[in-house]
Coordinates of C-alpha atoms in Angstrom, one line a residue:
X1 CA 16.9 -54.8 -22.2
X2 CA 15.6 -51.8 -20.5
X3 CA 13.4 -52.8 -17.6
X4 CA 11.6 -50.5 -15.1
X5 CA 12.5 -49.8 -11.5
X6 CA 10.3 -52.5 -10.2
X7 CA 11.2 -55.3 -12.9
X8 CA 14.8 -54.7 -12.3
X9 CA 14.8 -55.4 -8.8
X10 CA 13.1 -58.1 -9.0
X11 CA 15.5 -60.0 -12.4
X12 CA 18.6 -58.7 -10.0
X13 CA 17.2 -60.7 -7.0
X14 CA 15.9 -63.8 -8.5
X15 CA 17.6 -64.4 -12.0
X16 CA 21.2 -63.1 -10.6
X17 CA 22.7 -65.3 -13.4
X18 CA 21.4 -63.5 -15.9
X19 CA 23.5 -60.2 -15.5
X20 CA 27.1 -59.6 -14.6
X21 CA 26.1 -55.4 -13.4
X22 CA 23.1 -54.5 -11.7
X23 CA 22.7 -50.9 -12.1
X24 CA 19.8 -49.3 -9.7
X25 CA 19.6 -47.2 -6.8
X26 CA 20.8 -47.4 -3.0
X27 CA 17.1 -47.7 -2.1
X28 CA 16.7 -50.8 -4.4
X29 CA 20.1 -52.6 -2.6
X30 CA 18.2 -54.3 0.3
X31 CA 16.6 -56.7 -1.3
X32 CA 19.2 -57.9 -3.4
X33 CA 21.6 -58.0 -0.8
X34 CA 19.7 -59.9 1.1
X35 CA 18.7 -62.7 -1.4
X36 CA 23.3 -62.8 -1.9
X37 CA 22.7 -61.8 -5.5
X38 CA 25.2 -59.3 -5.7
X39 CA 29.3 -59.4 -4.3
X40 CA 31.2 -57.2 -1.9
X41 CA 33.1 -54.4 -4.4
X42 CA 37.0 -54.0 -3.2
X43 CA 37.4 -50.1 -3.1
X44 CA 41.0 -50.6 -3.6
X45 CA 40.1 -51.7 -7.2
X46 CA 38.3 -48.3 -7.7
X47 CA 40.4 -45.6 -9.2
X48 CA 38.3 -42.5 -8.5
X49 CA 37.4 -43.6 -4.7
X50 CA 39.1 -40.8 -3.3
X51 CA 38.3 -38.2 -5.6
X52 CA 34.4 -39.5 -5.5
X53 CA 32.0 -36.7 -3.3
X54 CA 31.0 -37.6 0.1
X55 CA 27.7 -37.5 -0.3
X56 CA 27.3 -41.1 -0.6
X57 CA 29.9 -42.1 1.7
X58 CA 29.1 -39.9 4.5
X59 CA 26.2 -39.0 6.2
X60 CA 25.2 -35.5 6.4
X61 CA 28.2 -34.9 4.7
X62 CA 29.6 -31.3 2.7
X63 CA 26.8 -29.4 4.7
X64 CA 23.8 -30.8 3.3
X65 CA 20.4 -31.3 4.4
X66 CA 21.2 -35.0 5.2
X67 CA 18.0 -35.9 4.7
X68 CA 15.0 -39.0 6.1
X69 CA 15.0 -42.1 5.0
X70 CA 17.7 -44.5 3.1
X71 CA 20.5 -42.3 2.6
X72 CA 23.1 -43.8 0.3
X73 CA 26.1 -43.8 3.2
X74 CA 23.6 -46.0 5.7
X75 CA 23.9 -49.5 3.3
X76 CA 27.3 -48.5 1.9
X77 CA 29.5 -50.3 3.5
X78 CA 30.0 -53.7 3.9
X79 CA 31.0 -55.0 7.4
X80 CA 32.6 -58.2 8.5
X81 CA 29.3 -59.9 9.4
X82 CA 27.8 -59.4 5.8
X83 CA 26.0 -56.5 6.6
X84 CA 25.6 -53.0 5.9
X85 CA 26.0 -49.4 7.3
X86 CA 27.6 -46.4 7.2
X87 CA 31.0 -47.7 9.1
X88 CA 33.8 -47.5 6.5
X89 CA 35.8 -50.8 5.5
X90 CA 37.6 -51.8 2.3
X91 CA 34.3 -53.1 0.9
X92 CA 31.1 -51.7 -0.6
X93 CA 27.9 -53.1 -1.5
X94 CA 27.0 -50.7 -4.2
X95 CA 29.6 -48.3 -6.1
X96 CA 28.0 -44.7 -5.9
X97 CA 27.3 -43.2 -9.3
X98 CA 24.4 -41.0 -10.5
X99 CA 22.3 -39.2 -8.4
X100 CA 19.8 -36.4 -8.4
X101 CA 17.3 -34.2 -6.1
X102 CA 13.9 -34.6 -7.8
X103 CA 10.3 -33.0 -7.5
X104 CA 7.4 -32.6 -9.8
X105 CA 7.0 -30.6 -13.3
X106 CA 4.4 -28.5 -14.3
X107 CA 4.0 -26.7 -17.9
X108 CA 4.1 -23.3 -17.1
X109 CA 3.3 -22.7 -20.9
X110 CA -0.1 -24.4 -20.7
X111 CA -0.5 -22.9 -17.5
X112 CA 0.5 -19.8 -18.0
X113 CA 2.3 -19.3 -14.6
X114 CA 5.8 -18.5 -13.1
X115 CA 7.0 -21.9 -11.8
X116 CA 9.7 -20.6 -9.5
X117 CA 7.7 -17.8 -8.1
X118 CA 4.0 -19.3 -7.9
X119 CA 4.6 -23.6 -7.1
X120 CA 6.4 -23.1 -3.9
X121 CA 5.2 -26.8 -2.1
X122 CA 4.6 -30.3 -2.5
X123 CA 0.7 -29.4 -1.6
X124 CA 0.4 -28.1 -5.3
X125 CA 0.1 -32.1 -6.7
X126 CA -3.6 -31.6 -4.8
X127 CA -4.0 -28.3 -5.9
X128 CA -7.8 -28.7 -7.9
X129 CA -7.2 -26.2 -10.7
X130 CA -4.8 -29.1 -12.0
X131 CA -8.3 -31.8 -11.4
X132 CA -7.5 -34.7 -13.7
X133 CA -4.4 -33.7 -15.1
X134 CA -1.7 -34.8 -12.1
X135 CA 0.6 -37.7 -12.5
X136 CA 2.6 -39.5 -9.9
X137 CA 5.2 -42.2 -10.8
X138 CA 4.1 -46.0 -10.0
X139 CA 7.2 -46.9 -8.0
X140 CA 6.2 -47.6 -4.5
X141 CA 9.2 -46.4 -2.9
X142 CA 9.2 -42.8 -4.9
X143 CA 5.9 -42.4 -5.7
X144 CA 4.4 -43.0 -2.0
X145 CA 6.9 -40.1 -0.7
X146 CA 5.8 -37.9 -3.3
X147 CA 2.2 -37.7 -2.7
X148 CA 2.8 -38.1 1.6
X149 CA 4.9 -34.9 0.7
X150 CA 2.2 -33.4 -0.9
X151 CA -0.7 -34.2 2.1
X152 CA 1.7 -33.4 4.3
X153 CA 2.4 -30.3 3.0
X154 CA -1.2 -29.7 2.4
X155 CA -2.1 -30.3 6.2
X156 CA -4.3 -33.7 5.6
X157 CA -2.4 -35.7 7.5
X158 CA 0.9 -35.6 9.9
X159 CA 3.7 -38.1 10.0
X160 CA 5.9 -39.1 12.0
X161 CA 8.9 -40.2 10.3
X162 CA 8.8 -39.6 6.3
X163 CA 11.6 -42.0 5.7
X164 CA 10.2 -44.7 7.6
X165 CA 6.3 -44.6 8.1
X166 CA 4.5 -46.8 10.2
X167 CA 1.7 -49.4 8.9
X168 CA -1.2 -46.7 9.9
X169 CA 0.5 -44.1 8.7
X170 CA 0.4 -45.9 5.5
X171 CA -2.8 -46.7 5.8
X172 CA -3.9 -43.4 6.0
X173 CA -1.6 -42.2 2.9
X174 CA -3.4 -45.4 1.1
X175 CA -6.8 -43.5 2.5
X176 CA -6.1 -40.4 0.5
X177 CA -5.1 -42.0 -2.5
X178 CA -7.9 -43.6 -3.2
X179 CA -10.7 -40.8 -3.1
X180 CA -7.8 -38.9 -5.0
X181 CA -8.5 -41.7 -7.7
X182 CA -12.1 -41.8 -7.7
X183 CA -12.6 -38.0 -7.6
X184 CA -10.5 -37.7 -10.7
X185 CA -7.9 -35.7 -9.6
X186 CA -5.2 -38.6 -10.5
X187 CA -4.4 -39.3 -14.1
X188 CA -3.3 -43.1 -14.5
X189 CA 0.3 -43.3 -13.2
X190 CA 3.2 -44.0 -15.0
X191 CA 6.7 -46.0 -14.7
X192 CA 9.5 -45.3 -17.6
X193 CA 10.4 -41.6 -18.3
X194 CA 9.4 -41.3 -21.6
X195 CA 5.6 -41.5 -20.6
X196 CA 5.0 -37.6 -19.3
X197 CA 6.8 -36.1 -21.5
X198 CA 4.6 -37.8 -24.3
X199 CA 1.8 -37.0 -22.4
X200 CA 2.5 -33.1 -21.2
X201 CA 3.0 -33.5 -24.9
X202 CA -0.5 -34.7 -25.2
X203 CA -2.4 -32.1 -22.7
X204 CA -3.2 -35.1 -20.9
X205 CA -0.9 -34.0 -17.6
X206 CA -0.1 -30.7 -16.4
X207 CA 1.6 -31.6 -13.6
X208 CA 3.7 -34.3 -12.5
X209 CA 6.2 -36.4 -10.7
X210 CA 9.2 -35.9 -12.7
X211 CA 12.9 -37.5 -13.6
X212 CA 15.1 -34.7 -14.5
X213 CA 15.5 -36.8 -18.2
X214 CA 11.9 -36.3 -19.0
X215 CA 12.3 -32.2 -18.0
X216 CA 15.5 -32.0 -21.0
X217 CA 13.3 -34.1 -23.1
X218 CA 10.6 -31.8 -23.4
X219 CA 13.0 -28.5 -23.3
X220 CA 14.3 -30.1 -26.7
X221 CA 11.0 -30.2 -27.8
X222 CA 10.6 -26.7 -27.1
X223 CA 8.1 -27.0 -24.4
X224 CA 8.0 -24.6 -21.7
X225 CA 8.3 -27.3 -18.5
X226 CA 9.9 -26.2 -15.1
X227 CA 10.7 -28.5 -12.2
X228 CA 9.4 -27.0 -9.2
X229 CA 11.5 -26.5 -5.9
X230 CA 9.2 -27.2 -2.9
X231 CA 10.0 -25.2 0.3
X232 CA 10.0 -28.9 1.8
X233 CA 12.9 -30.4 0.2
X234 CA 13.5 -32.8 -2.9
X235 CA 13.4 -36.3 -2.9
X236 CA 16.7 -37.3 -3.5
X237 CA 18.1 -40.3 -4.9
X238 CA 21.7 -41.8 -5.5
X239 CA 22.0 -44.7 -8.3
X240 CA 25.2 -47.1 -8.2
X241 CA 26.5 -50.4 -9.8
X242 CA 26.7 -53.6 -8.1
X243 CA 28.7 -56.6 -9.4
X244 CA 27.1 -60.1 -9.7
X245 CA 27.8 -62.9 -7.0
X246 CA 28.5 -65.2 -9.9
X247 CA 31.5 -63.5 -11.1
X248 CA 34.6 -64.0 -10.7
X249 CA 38.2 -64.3 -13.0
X250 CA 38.5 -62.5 -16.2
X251 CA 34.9 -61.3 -16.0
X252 CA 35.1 -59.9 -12.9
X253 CA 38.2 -58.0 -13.8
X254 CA 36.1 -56.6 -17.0
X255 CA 33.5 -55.7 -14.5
X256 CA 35.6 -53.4 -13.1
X257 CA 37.1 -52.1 -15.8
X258 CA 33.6 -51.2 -16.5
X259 CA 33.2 -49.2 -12.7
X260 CA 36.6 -47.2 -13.4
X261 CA 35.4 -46.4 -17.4
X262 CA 32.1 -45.1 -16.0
X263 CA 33.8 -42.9 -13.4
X264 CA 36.4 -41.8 -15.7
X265 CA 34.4 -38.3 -16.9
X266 CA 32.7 -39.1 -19.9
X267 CA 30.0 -41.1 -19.0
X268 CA 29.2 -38.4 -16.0
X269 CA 29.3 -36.0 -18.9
X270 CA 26.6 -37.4 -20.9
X271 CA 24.9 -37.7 -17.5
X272 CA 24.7 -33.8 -16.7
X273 CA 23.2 -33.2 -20.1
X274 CA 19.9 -35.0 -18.8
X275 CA 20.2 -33.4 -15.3
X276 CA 21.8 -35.9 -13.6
X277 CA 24.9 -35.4 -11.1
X278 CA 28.0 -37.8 -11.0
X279 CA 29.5 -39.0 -7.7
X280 CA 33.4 -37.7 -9.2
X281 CA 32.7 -34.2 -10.5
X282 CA 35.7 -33.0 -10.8
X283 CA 36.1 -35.9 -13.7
X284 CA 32.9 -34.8 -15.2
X285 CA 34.2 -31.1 -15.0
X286 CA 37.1 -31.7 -17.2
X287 CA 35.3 -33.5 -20.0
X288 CA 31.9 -30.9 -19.8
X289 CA 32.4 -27.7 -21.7
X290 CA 32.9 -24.6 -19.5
X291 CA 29.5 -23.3 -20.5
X292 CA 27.5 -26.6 -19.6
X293 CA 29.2 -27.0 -16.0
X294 CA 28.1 -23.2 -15.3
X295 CA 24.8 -24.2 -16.1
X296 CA 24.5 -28.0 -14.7
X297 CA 26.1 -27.9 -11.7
X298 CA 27.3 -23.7 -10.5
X299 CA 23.6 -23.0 -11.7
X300 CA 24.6 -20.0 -13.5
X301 CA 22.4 -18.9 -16.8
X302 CA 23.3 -20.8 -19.8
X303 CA 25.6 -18.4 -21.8
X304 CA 24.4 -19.9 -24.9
X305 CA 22.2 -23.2 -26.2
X306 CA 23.4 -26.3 -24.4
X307 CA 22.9 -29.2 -26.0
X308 CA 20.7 -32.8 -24.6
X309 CA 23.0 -36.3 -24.3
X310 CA 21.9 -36.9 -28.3
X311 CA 23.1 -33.4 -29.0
X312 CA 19.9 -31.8 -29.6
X313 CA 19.4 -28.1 -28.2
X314 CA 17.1 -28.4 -25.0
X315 CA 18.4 -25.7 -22.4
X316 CA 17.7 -21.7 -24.0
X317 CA 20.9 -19.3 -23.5
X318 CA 19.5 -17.2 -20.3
X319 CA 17.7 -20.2 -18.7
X320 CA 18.8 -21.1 -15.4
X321 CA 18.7 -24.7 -13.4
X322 CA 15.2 -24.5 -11.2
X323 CA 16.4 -24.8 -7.5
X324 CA 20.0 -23.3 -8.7
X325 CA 23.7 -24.4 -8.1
X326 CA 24.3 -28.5 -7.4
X327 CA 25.5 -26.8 -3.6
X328 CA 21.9 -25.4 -2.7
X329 CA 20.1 -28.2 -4.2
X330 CA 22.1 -30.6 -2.2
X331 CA 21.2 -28.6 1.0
X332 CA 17.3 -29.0 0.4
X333 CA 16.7 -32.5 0.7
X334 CA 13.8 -33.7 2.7
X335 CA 14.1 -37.2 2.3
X336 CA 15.7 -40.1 -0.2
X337 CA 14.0 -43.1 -1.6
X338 CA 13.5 -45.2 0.7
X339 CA 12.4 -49.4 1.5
X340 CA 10.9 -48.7 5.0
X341 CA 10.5 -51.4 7.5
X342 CA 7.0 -51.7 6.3
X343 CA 7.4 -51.8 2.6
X344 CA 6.1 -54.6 2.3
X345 CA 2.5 -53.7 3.5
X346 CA 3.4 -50.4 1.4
X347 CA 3.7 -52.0 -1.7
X348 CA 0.7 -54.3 -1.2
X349 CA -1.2 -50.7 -0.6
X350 CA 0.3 -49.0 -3.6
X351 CA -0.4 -51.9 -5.6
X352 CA -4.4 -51.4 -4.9
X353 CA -4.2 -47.9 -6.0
X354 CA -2.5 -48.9 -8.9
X355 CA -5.5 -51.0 -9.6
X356 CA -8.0 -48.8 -8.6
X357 CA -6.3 -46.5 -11.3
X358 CA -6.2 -48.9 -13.8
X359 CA -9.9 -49.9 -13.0
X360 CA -10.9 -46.2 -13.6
X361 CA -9.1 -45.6 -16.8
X362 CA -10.9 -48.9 -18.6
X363 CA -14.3 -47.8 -16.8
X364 CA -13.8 -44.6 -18.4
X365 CA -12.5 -45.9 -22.4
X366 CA -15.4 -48.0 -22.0
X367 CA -17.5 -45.4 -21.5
X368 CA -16.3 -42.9 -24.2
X369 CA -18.9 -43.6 -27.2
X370 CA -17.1 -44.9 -30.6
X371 CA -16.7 -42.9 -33.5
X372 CA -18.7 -44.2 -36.6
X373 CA -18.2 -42.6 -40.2
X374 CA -20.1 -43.6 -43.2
X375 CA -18.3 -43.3 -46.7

């Protein structure tokens, strides 16, 4: 059953028997691995390990930006008191998969602008000519970076560590939100990906927090959407599999053969198509086609129409990846989803704003007069 971020986490650290994978993000591990739901993961059962990038298993690593906050490589590997860092051993907590460098859409059809040459920050989210019509993700541990980014950016407010912000700090983030939300400026937030591109669909958002799926989804639907590339840096993001503490035996041996299969090309295929990088790329490489590899990950022009996972046209011949090749997006990371120290107090803040959004939205319905027709 597909679940969101935040009803994931909390099946994987409370119903553990009820799943033999957990499939999330790096930023989602602590939790789980500190309630023992999940198992160590023996590298020397993974095929690919040493083909896979470095990325995840070093910090900093290939040149890039590095980045704030919980990069992958920090709760990667699982040392002989139980806990986690970036020291290599044989055993990991999470085996690194999927990953991506993420910002916020606009439709430059609607909006009749040049993306790439015009939305060059994280201040445009608070930009007023898009009053109403803005969008951030409800996940407390994306969306709060997204819209600090942006007041950052915009010169509302200073911080002093992105990755790991301090309870006023917060406080003052939660400060913003909320006359963001009673001005207007906010539409109601959303979790699964399907939401924004149903409504940019719509006309109800212009402008928007954005998973790279949603951006293909809407391309095959011929819309005109372009992720911007702030001057500040993505948010980045790297997604893994974790095994279940309860296995063990024959299902624990499937288990893997699951982790090998997923890192075996295909799968990492199917993942480009939506945007998405794999952590063995040189698998993926010999299963894309020539012409979607240019495009996905050398960020070349498309040298003819590329199709989406399901096989429907979404990327024009001539278009070309916004922020370029996988190399220079990888360099331009500001910081990765995080669980700071204080996520606790941030969640109970996001939460309000959640319900101060939600509050808003019935307010409003309940104020939009009813239709009446007479046959």
């Amino acid at each position: 059953m597909e679940q969101d971020f935040v009803t994931a986490q909390r099946t994987a650290a409370m119903r553990s028997d009820s799943y033999d994978v957990y499939d999330q993000c790096f930023h989602n591990l602590d939790i789980v691995w500190h309630w023992r739901a999940i198992q160590p993961i023996e590298i020397s059962r993974i095929d690919a390990w040493e083909e896979m990038s470095d990325l995840a298993r070093c910090v900093g690593a290939n040149g890039t930006g590095g980045g704030l906050g919980d990069t992958p490589a920090s709760r990667l590997y699982v040392q002989p008191d139980s806990t986690l860092s970036a020291n290599p051993t044989g055993r990991i907590s999470m085996l690194p998969t999927v990953y991506n460098f993420d910002s916020f859409a606009i439709n430059q059809g609607e909006a009749a602008l040049d993306v790439d040459r015009d939305v060059v920050s994280w201040s445009e989210l608070l930009n007023p000519r898009w009053q109403g019509r803005v969008a951030l993700v409800d996940e407390p541990a994306i969306g709060a970076f997204d819209l600090t980014m942006a007041l950052v950016a915009a010169g509302r407010m200073e911080v002093r560590d992105l990755g790991n912000m301090t309870v006023e700090e917060i406080d003052e983030m939660y400060g913003h939100a909320v006359e963001l939300v009673n001005s207007g400026h906010f539409a109601p937030f959303w979790r699964r990906a399907s939401e924004p591109v149903d409504r940019f669909s719509d006309g109800d958002l212009c402008i928007s927090s954005i998973w790279s799926p949603s951006v293909v989804a809407m391309k095959a639907r011929g819309m005109k959407v372009r992720q911007a590339s702030p001057t500040e840096g993505y948010r980045a993001w790297h997604g893994g599999l974790c095994l279940a503490q309860h296995l063990q035996g024959k299902r624990l041996d499937m288990a893997y053969a699951w982790f090998n299969w997923f890192l075996d090309g295909w799968a990492g295929a199917c993942m480009a198509r939506q945007g998405y990088y794999m952590s063995v790329p040189e698998r993926v490489r010999a299963v894309l086609d020539s012409d979607e590899w240019d495009y996905w990950y050398e960020g070349k022009p498309a040298a003819r129409n590329l199709p989406d996972p399901h096989g429907r046209e979404a990327i024009r011949a001539g278009d070309v990846r916004s922020g370029g090749s996988y190399r220079a997006r990888a360099k331009h990371i500001a910081v990765w989803n995080s669980a700071m120290d204080e996520h606790n107090f941030l969640v109970r803040r996001w939460n309000k704003i959640i319900e101060l959004a939600e509050a808003r939205r019935a307010r409003r319905r309940a104020d939009c007069p009813r239709s009446v027709s007479a046959n």
